[in-house]
CSV table of C-alpha atoms in Angstrom, one decimal:
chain,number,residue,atom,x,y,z
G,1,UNK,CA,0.0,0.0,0.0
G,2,UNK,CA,0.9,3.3,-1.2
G,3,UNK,CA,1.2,6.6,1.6
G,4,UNK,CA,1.9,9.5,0.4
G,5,UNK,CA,4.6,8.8,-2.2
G,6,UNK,CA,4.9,10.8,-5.2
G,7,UNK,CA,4.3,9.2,-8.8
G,8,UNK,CA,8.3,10.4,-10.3
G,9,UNK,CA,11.5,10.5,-8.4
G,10,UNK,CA,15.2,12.0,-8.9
G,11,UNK,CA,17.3,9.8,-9.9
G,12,UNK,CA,20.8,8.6,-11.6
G,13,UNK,CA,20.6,6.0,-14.4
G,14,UNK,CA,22.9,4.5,-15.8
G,15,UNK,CA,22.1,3.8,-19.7
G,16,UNK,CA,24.6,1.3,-21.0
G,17,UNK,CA,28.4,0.7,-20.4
G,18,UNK,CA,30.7,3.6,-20.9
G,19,UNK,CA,31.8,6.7,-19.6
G,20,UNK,CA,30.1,9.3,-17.4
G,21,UNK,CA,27.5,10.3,-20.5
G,22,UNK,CA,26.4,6.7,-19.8
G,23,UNK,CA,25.0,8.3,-16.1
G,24,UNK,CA,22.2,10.0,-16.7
G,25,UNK,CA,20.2,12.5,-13.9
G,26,UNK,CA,16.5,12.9,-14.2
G,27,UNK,CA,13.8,14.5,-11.8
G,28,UNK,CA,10.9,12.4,-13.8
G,29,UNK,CA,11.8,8.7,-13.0
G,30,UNK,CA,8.7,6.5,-12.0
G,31,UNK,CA,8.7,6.0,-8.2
G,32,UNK,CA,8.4,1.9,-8.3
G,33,UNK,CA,5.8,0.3,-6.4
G,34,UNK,CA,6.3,-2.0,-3.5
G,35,UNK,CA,5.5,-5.7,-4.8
G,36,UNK,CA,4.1,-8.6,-2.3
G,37,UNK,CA,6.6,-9.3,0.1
G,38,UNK,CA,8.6,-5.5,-0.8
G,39,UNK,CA,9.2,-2.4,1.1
G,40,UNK,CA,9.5,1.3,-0.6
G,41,UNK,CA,11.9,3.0,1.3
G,42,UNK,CA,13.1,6.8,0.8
G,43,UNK,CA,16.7,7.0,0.2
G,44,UNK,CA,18.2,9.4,2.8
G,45,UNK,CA,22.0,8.5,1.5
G,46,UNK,CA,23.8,5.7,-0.7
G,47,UNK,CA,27.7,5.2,-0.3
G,48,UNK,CA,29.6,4.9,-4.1
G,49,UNK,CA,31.4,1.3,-4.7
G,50,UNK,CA,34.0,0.5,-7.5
G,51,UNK,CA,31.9,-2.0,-8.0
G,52,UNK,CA,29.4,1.3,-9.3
G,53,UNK,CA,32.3,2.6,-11.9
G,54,UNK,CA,33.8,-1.1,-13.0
G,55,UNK,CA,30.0,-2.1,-14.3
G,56,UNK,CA,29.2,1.2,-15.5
G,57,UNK,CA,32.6,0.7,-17.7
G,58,UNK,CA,31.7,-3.3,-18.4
G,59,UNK,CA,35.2,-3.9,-17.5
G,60,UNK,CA,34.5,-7.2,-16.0
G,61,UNK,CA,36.1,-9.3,-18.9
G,62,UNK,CA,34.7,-12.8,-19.3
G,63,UNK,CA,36.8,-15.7,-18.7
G,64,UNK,CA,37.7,-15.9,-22.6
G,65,UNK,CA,38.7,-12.8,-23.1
G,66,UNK,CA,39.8,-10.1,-20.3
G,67,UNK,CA,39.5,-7.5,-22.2
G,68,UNK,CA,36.3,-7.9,-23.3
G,69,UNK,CA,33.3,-5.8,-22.2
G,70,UNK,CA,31.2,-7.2,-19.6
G,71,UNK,CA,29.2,-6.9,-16.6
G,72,UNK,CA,29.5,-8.4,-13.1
G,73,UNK,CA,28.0,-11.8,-13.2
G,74,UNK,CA,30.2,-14.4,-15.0
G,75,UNK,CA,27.4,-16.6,-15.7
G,76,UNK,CA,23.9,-15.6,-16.2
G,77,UNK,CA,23.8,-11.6,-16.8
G,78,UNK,CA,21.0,-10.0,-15.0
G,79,UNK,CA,21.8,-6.3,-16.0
G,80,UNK,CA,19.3,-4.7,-18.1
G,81,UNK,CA,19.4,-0.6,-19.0
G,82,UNK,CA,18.3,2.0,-17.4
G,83,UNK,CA,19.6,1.0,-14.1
G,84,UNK,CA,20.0,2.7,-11.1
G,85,UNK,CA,22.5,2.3,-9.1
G,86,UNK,CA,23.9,2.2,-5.4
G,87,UNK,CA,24.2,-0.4,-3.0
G,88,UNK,CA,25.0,0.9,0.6
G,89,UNK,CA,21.5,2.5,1.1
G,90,UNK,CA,20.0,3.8,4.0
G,91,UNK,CA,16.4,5.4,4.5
G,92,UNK,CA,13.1,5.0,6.1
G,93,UNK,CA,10.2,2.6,4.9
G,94,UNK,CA,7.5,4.7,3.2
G,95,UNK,CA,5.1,2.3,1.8
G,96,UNK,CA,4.8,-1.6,2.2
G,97,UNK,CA,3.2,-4.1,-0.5
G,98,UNK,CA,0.8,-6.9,0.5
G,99,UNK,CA,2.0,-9.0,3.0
G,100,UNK,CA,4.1,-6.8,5.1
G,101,UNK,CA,3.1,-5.3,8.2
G,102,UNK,CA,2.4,-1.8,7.9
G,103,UNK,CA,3.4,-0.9,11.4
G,104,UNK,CA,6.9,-1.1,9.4
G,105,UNK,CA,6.4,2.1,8.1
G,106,UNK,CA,8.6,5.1,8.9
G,107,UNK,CA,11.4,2.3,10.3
G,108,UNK,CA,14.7,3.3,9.4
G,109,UNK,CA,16.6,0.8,7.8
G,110,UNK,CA,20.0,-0.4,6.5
G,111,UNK,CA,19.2,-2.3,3.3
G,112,UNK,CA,21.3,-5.7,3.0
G,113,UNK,CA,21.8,-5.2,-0.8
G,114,UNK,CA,22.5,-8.6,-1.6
G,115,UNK,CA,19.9,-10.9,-3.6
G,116,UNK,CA,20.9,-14.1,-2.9
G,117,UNK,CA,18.9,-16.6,-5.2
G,118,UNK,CA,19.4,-19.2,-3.0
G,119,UNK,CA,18.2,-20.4,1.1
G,120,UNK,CA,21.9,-21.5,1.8
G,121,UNK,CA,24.4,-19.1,2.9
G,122,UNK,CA,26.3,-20.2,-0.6
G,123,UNK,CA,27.0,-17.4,-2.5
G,124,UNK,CA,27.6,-19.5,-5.9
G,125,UNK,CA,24.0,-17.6,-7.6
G,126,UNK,CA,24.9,-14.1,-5.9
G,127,UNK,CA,23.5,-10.9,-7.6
G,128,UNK,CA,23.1,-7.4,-5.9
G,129,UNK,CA,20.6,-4.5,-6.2
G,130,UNK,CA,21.6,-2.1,-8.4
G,131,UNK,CA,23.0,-4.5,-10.6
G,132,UNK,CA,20.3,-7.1,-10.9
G,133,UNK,CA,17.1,-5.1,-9.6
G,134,UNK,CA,17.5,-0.9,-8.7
G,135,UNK,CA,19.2,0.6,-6.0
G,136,UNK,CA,19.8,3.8,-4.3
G,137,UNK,CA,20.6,6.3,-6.5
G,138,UNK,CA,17.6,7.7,-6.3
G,139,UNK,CA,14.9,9.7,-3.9
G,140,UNK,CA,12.9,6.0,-3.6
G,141,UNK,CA,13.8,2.2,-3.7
G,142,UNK,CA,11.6,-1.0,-3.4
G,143,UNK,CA,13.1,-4.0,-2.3
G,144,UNK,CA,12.0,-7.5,-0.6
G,145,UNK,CA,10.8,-6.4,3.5
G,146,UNK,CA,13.5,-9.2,4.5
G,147,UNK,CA,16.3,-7.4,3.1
G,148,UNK,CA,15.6,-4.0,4.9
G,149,UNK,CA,17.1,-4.4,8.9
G,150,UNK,CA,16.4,-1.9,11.4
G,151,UNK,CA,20.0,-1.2,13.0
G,152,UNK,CA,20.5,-0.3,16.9
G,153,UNK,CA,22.7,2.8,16.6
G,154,UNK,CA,22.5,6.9,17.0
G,155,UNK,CA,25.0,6.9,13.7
G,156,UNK,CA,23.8,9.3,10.9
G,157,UNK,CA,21.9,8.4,7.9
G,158,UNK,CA,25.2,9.0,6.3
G,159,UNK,CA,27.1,7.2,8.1
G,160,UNK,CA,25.7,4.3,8.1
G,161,UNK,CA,25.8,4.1,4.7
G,162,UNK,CA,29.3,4.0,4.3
G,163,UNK,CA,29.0,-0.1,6.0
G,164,UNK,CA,27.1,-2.6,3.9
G,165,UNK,CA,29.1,-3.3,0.5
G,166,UNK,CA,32.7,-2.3,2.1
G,167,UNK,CA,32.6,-3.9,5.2
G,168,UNK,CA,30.5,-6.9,4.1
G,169,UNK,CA,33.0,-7.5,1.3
G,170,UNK,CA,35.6,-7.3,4.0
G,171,UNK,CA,34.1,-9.7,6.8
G,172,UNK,CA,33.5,-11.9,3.8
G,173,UNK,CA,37.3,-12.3,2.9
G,174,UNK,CA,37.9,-12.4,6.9
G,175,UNK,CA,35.8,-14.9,7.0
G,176,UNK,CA,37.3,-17.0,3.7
G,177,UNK,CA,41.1,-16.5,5.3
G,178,UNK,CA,39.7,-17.4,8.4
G,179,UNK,CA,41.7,-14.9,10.0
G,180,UNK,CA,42.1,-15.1,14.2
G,181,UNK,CA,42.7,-13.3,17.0
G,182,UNK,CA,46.7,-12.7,17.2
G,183,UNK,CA,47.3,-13.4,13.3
G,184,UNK,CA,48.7,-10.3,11.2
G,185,UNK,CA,47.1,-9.5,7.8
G,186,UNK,CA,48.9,-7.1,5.2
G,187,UNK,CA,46.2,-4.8,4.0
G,188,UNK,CA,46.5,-3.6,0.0
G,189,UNK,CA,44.1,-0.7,-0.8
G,190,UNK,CA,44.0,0.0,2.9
G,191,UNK,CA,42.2,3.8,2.0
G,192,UNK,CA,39.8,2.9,-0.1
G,193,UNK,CA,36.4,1.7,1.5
G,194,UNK,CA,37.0,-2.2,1.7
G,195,UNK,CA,40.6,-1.7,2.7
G,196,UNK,CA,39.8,1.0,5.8
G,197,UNK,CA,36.9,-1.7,6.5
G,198,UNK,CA,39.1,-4.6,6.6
G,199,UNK,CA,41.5,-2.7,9.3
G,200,UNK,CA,38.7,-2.4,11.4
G,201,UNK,CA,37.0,-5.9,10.8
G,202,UNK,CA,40.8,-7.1,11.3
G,203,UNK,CA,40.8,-5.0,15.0
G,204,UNK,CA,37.5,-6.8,16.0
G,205,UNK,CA,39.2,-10.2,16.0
G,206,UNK,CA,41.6,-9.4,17.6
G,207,UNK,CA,43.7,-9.4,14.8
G,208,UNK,CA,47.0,-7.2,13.8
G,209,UNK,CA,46.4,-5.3,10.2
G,210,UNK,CA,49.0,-3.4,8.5
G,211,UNK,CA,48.2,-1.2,5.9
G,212,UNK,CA,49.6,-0.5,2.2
G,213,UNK,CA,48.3,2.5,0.7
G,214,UNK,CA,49.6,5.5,-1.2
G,215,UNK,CA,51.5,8.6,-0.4
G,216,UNK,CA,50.0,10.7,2.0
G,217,UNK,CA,47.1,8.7,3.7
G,218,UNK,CA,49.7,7.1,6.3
G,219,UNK,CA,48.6,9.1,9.3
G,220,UNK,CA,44.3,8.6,8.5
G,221,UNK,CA,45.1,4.9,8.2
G,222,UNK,CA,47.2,4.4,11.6
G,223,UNK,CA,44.1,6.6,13.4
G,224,UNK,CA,41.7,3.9,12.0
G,225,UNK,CA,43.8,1.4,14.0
G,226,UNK,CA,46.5,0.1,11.4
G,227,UNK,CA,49.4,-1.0,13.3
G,228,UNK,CA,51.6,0.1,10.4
G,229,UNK,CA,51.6,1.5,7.2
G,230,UNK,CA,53.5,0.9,4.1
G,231,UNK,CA,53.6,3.6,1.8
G,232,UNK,CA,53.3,2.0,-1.8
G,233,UNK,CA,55.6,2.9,-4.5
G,234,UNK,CA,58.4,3.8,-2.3
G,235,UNK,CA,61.0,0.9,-2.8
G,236,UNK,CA,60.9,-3.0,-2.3
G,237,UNK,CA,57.4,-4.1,-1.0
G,238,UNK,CA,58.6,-7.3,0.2
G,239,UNK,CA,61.9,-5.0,2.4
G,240,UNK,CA,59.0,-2.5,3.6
G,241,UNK,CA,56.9,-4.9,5.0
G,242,UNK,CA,59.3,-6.9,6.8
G,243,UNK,CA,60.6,-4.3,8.0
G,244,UNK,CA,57.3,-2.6,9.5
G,245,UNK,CA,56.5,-6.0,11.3
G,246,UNK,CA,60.4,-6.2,12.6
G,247,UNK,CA,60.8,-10.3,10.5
G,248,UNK,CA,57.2,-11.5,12.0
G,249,UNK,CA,55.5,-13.5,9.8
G,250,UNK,CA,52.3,-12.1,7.5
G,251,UNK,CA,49.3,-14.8,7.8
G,252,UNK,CA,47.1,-13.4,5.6
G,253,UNK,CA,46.9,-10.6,2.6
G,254,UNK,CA,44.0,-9.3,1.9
G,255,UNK,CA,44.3,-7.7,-1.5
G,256,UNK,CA,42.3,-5.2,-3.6
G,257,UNK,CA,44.9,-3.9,-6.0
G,258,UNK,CA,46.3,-6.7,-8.1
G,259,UNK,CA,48.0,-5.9,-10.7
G,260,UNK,CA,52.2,-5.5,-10.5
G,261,UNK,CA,52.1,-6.3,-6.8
G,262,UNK,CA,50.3,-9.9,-6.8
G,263,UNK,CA,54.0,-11.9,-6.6
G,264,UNK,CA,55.3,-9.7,-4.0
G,265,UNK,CA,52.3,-10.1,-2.0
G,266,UNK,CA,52.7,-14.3,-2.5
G,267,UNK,CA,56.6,-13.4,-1.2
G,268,UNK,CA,55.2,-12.1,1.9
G,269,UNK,CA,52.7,-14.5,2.8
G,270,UNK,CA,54.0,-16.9,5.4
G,271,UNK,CA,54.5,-20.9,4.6
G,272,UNK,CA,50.9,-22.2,4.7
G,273,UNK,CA,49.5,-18.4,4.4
G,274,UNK,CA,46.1,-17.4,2.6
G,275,UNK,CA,45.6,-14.7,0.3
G,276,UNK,CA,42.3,-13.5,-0.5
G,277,UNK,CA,41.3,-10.8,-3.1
G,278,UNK,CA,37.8,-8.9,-3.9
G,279,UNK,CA,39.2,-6.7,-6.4
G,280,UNK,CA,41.8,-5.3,-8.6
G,281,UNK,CA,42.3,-1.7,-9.4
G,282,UNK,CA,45.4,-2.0,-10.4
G,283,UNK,CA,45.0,-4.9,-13.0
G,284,UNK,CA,43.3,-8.0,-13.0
G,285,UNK,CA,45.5,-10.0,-14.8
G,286,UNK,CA,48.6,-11.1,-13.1
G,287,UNK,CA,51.2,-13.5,-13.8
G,288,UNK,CA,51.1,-16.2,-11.1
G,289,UNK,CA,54.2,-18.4,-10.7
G,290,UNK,CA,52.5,-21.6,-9.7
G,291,UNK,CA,55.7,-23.1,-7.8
G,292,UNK,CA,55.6,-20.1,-5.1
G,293,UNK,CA,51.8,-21.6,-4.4
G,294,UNK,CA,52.4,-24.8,-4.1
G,295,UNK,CA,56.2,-25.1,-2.6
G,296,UNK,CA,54.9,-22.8,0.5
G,297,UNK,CA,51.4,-24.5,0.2
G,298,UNK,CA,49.4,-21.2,0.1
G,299,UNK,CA,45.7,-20.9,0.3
G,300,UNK,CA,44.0,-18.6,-3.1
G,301,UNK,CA,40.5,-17.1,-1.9
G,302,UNK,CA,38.5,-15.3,-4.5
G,303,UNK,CA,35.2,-13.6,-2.7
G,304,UNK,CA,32.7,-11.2,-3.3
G,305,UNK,CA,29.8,-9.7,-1.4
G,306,UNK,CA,28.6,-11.7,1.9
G,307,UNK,CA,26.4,-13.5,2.8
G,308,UNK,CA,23.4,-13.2,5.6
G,309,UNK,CA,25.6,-14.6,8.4
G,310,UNK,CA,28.5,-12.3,7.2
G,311,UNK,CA,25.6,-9.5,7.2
G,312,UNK,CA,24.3,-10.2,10.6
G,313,UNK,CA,28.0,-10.3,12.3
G,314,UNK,CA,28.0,-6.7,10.8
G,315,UNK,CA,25.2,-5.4,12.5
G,316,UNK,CA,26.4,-6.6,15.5
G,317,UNK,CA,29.4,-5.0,14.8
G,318,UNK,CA,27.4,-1.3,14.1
G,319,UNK,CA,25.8,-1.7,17.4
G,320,UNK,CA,28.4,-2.8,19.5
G,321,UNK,CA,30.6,-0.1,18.1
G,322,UNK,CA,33.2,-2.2,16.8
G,323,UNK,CA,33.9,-0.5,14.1
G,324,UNK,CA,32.9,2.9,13.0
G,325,UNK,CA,32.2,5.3,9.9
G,326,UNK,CA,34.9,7.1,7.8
G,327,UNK,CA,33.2,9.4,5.5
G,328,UNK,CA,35.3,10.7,2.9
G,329,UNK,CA,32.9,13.4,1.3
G,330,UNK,CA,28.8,13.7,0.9
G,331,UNK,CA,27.6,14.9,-2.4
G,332,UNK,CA,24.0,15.6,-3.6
G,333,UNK,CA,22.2,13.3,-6.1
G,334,UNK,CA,22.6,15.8,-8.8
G,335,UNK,CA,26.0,16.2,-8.8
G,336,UNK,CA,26.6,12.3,-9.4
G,337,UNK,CA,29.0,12.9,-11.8
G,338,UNK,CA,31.2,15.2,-10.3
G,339,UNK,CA,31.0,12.5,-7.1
G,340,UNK,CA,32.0,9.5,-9.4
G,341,UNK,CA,34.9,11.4,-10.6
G,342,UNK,CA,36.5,12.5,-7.3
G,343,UNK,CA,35.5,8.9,-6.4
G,344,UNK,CA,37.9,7.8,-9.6
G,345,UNK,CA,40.5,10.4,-8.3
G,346,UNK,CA,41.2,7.9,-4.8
G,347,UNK,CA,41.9,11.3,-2.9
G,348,UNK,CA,39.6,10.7,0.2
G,349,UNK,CA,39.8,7.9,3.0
G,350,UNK,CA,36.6,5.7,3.9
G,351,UNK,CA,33.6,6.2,1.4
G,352,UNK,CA,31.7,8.8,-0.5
G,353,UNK,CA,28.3,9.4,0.2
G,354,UNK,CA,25.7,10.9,-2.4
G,355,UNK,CA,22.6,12.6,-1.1
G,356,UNK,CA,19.2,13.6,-2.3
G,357,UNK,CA,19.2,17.0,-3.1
């Protein structure tokens, strides 16, 4: 049922893969109607993802061809144009459809953005909204009643939505390396939104992260709880590190940058060490020498997303305070464009957060 909801929204969508033309503002988008089983929500803030800029660009590849332009899900594309947008969203419930209790209205809510496809906590089907359904670029966003959680916590609209994708990405690949309490983890990315989240997912086991990020960021990385940080591009990786942890052994790498550093981050690892990787802004195709895997008997992990355990273990984190917000800049809905290029630019810690206007 319907309260008070306007037929035509603001919103950002994207029209095909490309560049920024591709990202198209408009102040007469239909407002969608709840489904059976669906909430509308009004989108009070949505945190940007590179997830956001590598579909917009279809630079996903496709296992036969790296190059070639593609979308997020290897097998089975569910992205159809126009889509909105935006993952991390946070607003209140304006309208219900049948089946949901309309006492849920006006509940603010952190939207788990994942669609799983599946009742087991295997993420082999995953898809996302804004990818596979709409998201939250936009004034209004339906989406099934089960995915929108009421969070315990005085945090901001806008900062809470700098937590799902990052830190759910993050715990995830916590959660693959099965990192524990006392184990050091080598951070890649470590300013970016997944990175900065894994140092603090990393604190709340107990854990010891240190960081690699670029020049400049060293001293907003150590106050998130780094217990070093290794500036990258300044001279040997594999001396830096060592020398930041004084010889102690690295048990896990969490990387998100790929590219030239992938074998350097294999010399690192520990005998028997895990590496596991949600991304790769620096290149996704490396050159893996397989006798460095399998003479120190390292453990690969790819992983994307979370899944609802991963999701609930966040929540607990919000509300426990475990881990808190970094927001590296708020920007209104319509100026999207001149959000996803500072976004591009990497010259912010935590997450950017986009607004309605």
């Amino acid at each position: 049922m319907m309260h008070s909801v306007p037929k035509t929204m603001a919103a950002v969508q994207l029209i095909g893969h490309g560049g920024l033309d591709k990202l198209v503002y408009g102040r007469e988008v239909p407002v969608p109607a709840p489904a059976q089983g669906e909430v509308l929500i009004r989108v009070t803030a949505c945190g940007m993802n590179n997830t956001d800029v590598w579909v917009r660009q279809g630079a996903y590849g496709t296992e036969d061809d790296p190059s070639a332009v593609s979308t997020w899900r290897r097998h089975g594309n569910t992205l159809t144009f126009p889509r909105i947008q935006g993952t991390d969203t946070v607003g209140h419930i304006a309208a219900v459809g049948h089946g949901v209790d309309q006492t849920r209205i006006g509940e603010r809510v952190m939207v788990d953005f994942s669609i799983y496809n599946r009742d087991d906590d295997s993420l082999a089907d995953i898809d996302y909204m804004g990818h596979g359904r709409d998201g939250g670029y936009a004034e209004y966003m339906a989406l099934p009643a089960e995915n929108a959680h009421v969070v315990a916590t005085d945090l901001t609209d806008v900062e809470l939505a700098t937590f799902c994708c990052a830190y759910l990405t993050g715990e995830r690949m916590l959660e693959r390396a099965r990192l524990a309490a006392g184990e050091r983890i080598l951070v890649t990315g470590a300013s970016g939104g997944v990175g900065s989240a894994i140092i603090q997912l990393a604190r709340a086991r107990g854990a010891i992260p240190i960081a690699v990020a670029g020049p400049g960021k060293e001293a907003a990385i150590l106050e998130i709880g780094a217990e070093a940080v290794v500036t990258r591009g300044r001279g040997d990786l594999v001396e830096a590190v060592n020398e930041a942890v004084g010889g102690e052994p690295i048990d896990v790498v969490a990387d998100l940058v790929g590219g030239p550093l992938f074998n350097d981050l294999l010399k690192i690892l520990r005998p028997e060490g895990r590496y596991t990787t949600a991304g790769a802004i620096a290149g996704p195709v490396v050159a893996l020498d397989l006798r460095t895997m399998y003479l120190k008997q390292l453990e690969l992990h790819g992983s994307s997303q979370g899944s609802r355990a991963d999701f609930r273990r966040l929540v607990r984190y919000i509300e426990d305070r475990k881990i808190r917000p970094l927001v590296g800049g708020v920007y209104p809905l319509s100026e999207f464009h001149r959000a996803q290029t500072d976004f591009m630019a990497k010259n912010f810690v935590g997450k950017l957060v986009v607004v309605p206007d």
